[in-house]
Short mmCIF file of C-alpha atoms and ligand atoms in Angstrom, two decimals:
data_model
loop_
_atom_site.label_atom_id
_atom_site.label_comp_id
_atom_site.label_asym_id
_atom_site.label_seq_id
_atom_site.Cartn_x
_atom_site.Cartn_y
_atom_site.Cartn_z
CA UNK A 251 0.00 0.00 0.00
CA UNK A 252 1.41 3.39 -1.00
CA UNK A 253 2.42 5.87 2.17
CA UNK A 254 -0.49 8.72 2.13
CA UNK A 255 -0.13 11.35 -0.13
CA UNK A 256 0.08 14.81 0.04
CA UNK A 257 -1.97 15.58 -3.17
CA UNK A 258 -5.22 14.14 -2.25
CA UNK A 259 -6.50 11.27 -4.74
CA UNK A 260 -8.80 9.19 -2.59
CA UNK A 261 -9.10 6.30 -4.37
CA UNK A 262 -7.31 2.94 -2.33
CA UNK A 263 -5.53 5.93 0.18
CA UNK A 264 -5.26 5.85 3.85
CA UNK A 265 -6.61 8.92 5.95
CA UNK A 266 -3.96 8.69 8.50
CA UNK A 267 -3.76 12.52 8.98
CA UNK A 268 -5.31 16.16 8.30
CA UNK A 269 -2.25 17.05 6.57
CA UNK A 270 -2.70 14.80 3.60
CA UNK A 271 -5.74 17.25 2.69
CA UNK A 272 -5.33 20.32 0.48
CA UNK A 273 -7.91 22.98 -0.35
CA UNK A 274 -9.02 21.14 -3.82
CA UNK A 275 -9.17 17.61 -1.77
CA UNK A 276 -11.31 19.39 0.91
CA UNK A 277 -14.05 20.97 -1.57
CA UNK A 278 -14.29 17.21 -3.66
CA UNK A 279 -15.04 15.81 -0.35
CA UNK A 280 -17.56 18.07 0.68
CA UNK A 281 -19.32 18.62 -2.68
CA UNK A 282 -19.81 14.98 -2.17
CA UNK A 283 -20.55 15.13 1.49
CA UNK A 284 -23.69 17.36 0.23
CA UNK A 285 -25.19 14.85 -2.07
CA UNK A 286 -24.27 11.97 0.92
CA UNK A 287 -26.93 14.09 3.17
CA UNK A 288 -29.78 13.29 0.81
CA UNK A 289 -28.65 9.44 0.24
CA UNK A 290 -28.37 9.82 4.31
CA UNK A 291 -32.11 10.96 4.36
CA UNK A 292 -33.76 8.81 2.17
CA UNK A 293 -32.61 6.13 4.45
CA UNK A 294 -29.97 3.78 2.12
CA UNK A 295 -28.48 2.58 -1.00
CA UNK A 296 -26.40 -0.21 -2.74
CA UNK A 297 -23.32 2.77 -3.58
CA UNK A 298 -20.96 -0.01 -1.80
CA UNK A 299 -22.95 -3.08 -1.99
CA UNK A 300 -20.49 -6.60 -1.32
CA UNK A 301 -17.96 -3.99 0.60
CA UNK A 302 -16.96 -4.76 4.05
CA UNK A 303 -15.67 -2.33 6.96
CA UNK A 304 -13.96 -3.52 9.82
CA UNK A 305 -13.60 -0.56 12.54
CA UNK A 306 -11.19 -1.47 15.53
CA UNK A 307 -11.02 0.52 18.60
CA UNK A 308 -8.57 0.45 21.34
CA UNK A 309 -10.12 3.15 22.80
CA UNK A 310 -13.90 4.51 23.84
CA UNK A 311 -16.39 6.52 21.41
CA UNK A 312 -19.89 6.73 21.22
CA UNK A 313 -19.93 9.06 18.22
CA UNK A 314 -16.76 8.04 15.46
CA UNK A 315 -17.94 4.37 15.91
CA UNK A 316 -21.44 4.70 15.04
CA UNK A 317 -20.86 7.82 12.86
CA UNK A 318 -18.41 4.87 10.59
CA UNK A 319 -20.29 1.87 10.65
CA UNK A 320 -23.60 4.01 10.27
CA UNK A 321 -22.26 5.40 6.82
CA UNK A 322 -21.05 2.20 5.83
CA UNK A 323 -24.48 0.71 6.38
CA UNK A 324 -26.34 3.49 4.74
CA UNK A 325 -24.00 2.78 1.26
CA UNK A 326 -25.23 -0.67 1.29
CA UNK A 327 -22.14 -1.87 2.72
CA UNK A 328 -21.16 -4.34 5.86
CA UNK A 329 -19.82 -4.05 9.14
CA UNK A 330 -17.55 -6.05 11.52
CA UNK A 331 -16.53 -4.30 15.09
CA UNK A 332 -14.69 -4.83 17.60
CA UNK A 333 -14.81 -1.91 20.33
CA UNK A 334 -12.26 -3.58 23.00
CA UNK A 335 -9.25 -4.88 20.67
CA UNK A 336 -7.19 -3.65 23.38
CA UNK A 337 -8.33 -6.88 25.33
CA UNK A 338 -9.45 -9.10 22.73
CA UNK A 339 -7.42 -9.46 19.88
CA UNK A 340 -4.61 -11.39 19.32
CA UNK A 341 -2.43 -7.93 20.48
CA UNK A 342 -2.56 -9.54 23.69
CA UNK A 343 -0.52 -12.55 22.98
CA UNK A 344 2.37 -9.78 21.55
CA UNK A 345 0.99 -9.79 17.88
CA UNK A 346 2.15 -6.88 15.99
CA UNK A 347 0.06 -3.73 14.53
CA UNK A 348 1.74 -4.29 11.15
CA UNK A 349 0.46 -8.54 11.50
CA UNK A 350 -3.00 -7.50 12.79
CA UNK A 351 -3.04 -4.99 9.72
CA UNK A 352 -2.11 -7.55 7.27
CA UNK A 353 -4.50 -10.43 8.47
CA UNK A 354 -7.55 -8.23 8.86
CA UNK A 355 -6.78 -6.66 5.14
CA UNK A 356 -7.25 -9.82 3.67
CA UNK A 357 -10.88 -10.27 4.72
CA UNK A 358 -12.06 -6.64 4.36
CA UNK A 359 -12.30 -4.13 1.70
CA UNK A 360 -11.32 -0.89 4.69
CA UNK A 361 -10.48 -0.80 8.07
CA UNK A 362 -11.46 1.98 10.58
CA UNK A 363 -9.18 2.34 13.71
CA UNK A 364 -8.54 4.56 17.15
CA UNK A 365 -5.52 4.07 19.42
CA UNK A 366 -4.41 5.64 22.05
CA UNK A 367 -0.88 5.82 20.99
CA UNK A 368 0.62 8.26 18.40
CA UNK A 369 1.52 6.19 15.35
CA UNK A 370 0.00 3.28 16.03
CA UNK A 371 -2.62 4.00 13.56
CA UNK A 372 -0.11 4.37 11.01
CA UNK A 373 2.30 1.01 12.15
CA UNK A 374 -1.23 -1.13 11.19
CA UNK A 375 -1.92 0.60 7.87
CA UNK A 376 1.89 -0.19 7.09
CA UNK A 377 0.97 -3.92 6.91
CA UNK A 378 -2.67 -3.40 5.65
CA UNK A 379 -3.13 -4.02 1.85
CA UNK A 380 -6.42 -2.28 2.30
CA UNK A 381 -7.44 1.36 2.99
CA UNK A 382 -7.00 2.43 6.95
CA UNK A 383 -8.72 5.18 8.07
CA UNK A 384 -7.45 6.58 11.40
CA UNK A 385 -10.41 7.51 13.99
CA UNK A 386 -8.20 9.17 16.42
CA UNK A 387 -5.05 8.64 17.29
CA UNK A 388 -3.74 9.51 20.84
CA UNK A 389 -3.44 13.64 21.42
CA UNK A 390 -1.93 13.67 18.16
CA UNK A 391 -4.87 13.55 14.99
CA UNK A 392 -8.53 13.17 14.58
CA UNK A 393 -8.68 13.99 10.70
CA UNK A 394 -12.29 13.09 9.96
CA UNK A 395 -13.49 14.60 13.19
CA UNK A 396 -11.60 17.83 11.98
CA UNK A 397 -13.20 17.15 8.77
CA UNK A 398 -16.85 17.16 9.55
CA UNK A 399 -16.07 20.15 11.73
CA UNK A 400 -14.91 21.93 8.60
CA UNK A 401 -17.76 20.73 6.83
CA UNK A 402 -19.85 22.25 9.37
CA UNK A 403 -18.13 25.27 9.09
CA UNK A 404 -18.28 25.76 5.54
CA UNK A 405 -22.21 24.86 5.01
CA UNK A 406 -22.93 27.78 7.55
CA UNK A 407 -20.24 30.16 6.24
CA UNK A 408 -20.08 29.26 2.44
CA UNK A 409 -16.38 29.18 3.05
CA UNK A 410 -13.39 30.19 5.43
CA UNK A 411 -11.82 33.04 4.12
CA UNK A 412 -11.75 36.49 6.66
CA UNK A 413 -12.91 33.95 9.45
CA UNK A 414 -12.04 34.38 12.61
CA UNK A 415 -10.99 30.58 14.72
CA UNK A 416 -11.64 30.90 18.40
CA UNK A 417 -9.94 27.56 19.48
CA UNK A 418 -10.81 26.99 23.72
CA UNK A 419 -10.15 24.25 26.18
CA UNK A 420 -7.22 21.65 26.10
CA UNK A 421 -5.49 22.79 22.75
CA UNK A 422 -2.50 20.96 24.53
CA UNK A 423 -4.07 17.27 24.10
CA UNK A 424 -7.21 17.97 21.77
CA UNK A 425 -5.91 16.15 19.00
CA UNK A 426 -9.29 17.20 17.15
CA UNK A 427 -8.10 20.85 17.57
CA UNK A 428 -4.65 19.55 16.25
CA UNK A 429 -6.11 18.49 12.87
CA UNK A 430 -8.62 21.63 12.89
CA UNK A 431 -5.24 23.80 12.45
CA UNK A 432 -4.10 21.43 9.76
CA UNK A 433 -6.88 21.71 7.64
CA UNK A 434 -7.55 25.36 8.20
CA UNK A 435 -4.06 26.31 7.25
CA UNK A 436 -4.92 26.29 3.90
CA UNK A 437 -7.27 29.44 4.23
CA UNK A 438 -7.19 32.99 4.58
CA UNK A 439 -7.96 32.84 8.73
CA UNK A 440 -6.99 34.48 11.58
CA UNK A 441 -6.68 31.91 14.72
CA UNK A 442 -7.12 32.65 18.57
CA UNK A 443 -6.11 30.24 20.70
CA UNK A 444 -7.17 30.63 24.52
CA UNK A 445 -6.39 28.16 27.32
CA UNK A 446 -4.68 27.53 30.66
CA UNK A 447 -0.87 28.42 30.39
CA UNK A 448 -0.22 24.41 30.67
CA UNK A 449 -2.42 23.78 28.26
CA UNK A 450 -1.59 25.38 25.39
CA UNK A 451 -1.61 24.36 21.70
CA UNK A 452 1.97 22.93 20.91
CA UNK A 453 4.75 25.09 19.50
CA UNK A 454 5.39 22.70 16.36
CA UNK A 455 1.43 23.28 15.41
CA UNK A 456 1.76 26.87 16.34
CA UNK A 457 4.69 26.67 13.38
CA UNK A 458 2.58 25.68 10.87
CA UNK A 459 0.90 28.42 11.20
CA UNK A 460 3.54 31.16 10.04
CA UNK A 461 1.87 33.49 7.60
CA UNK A 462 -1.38 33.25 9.64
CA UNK A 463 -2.22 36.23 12.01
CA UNK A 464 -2.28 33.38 15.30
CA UNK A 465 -3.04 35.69 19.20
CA UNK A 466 -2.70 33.27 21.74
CA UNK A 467 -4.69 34.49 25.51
CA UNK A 468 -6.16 33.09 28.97
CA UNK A 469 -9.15 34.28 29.06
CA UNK A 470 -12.49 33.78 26.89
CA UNK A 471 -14.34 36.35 27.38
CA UNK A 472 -11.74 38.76 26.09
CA UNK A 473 -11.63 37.17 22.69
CA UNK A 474 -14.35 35.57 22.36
CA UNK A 475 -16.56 38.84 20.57
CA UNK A 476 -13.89 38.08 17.98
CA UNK A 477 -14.65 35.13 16.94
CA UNK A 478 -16.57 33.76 13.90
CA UNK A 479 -16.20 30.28 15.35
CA UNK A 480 -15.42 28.85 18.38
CA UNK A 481 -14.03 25.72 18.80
CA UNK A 482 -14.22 23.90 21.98
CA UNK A 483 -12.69 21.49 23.37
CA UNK A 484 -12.68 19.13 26.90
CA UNK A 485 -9.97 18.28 29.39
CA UNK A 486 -8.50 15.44 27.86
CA UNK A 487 -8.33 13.56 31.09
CA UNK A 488 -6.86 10.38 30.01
CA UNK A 489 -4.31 12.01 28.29
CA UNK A 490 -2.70 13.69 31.70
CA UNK A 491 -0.10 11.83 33.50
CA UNK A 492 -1.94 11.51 36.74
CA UNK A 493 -5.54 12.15 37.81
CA UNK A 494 -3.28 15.48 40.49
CA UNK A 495 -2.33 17.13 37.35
CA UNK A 496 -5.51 16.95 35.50
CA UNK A 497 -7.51 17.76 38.38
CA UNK A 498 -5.49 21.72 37.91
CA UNK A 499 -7.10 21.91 35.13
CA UNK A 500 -10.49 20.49 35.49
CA UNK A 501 -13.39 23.08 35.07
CA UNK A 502 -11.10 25.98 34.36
CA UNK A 503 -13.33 27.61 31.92
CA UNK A 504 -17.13 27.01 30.85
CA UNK A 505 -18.82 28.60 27.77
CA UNK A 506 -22.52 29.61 29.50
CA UNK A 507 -25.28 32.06 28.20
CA UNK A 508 -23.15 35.25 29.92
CA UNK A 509 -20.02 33.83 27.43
CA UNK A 510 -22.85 33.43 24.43
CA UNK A 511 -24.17 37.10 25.44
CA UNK A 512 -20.92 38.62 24.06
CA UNK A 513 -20.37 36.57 21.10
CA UNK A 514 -21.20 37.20 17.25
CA UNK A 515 -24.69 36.85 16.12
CA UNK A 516 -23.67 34.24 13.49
CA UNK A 517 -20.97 32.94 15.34
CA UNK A 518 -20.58 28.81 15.34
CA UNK A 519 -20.26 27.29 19.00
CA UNK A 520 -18.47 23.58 17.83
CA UNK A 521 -17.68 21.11 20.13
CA UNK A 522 -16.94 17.14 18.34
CA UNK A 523 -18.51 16.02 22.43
CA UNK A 524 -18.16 14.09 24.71
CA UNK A 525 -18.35 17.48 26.94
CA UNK A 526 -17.73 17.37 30.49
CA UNK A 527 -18.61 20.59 32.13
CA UNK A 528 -16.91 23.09 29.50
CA UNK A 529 -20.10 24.22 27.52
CA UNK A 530 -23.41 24.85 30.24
CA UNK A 531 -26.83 22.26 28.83
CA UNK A 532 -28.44 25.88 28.66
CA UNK A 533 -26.30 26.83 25.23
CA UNK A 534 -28.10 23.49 24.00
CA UNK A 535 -30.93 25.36 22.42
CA UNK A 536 -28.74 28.69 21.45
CA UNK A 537 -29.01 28.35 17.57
CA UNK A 538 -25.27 29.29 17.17
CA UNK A 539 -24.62 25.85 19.05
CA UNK A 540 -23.97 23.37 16.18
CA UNK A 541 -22.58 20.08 18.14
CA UNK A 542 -25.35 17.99 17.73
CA UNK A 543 -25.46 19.44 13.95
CA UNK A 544 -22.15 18.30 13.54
CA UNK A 545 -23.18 14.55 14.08
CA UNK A 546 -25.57 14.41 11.50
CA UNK A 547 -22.89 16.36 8.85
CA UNK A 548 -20.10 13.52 10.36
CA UNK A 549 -22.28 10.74 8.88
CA UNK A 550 -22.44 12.36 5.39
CA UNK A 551 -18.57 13.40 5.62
CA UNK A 552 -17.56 9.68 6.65
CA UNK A 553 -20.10 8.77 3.65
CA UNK A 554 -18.28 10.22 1.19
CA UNK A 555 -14.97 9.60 2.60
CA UNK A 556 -16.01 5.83 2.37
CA UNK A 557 -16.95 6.24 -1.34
CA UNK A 558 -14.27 8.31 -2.79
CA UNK A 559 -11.77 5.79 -0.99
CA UNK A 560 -13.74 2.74 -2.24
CA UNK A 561 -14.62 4.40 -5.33
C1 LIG B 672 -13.09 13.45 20.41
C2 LIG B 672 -11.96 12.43 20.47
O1 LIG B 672 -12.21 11.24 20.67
O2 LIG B 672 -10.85 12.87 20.32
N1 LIG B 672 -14.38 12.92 20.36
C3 LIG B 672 -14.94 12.47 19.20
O3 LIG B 672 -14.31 11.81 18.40
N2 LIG B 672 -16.22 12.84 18.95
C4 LIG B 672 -12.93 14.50 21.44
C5 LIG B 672 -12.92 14.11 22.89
O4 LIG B 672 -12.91 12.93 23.24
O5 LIG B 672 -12.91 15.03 23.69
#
């Protein structure tokens, strides 16, 4: 299997990262994405008929899981899971990533996977002969998360250019916040990134930035009448290296009405969920918040992921 490239031609590629995108890759997929939502609505079709998925996770989701094997299903396709390969699969007695890839890839036609370890996504799809499509992949990448977010973004705003990106919460371990910047790189965008001094969003993303006017601050509600979108994100809590040191951090900042008060009329409230206590249930029904939105667009973003890739 070819290593992912940077010019994006779906057909037979991984998705191992956000970075393999570019601004012509990003519109294909979500001109398709649009005509996904009315497949999506009328319920199903035979688009990948005889394919198989297999989606692997060595790590909890409620959302990527179903959001995969939903859109699989609604193509016509099939679906084989197993949500605890941590425990169950042959990893246990000391297989290899690069063996489990191989032997999977020989029974399916694309293989979904999570991990909580950075590159471990990447050391399967080395021995896969089949498409892998990461679903997270420790605090490093969430590229179809970041995708569906940009979706979002661009089906409310018509586009990214002169937007402003409020980015809030753990931009230190949010690796969906990590891919956001990766794909959003590619437009004419001013970031802000606001979080707790030890949380905040790596140098070597920070980098990628150059050329982008990026303000980095503490506090939300100075920055947040700025912003055309606001991205937020959860303590990462697993990612911490013990429960003392997340605890500093735990419930350090919460986006309620008094935060919604001072932001844009037609700002975007995102959040990919699950949220702890960093957005108040009383936004739920402020029409600028767009996370359960952003469910519905992940199903017909994975949709036409899954068909460009398949072809
Ligand atoms: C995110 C993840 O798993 O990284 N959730 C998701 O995929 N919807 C974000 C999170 O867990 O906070």
């Amino acid at each position: 299997m070819a290593e992912p490239n940077l010019k994006m031609d779906f057909k037979g590629q991984h998705i191992l990262s956000a970075k393999q995108f570019d601004k012509k890759g990003l519109l294909v997929l979500f001109e398709e994405a649009k005509k996904m939502e009315k497949v999506f609505a009328n319920g199903e079709s035979d688009i990948l008929k005889g394919k198989i998925l297999a989606s692997l996770f060595f790590e909890p989701s409620t959302r990527t899981r179903f959001s995969f094997e939903i859109s699989m299903l609604r193509l016509g396709g099939k679906v084989v899971s197993n949500f605890d390969m941590l425990r169950t699969s042959s990893l246990k007695k000391f297989e290899t990533l690069y063996d489990t890839g191989k032997c999977i890839s020989q029974m399916v036609d694309v293989i979904v996977m999570r991990h909580p370890d950075a590159s471990a996504v990447t050391k399967l799809a080395q021995g896969s002969d089949v498409p892998v499509i990461s679903a997270g992949e420790g605090a490093e990448e969430h590229p179809t998360q970041a995708l569906l977010d940009l979706y979002t973004i661009w089906k409310e705003k018509g586009g990214f250019d002169g937007l402003t990106i409020g980015m809030v919460g753990d931009l230190k371990y949010s690796r969906v916040q990590h891919s956001q910047c990766e794909l959003l790189k590619h437009f004419d965008v001013k970031f802000i990134f606001v979080s707790s001094p030890g949380l905040k969003m790596p140098d070597g993303i920070v980098m990628t930035l150059s050329g982008h006017n990026v303000t980095i601050g503490e506090h939300v509600d100075d920055f947040v009448p700025e912003m055309d979108v606001i991205s937020v994100s959860r303590v990462q809590s697993e990612r911490f290296p013990s429960e003392e040191e997340y605890k500093k951090y735990a419930g350090t900042f919460v986006i309620n009405e008094d935060v919604m008060k001072r932001a844009k009329k037609d700002a975007l409230l995102l959040h990919p969920l699950p949220r702890v206590d960093e957005i108040a249930f009383d936004v739920d029904i402020d029409p600028r918040a767009k996370y359960f939105e952003q469910i519905k667009n992940g199903v017909a973003v994975r949709m036409a992921l899954l068909k460009l890739i398949l072809g």
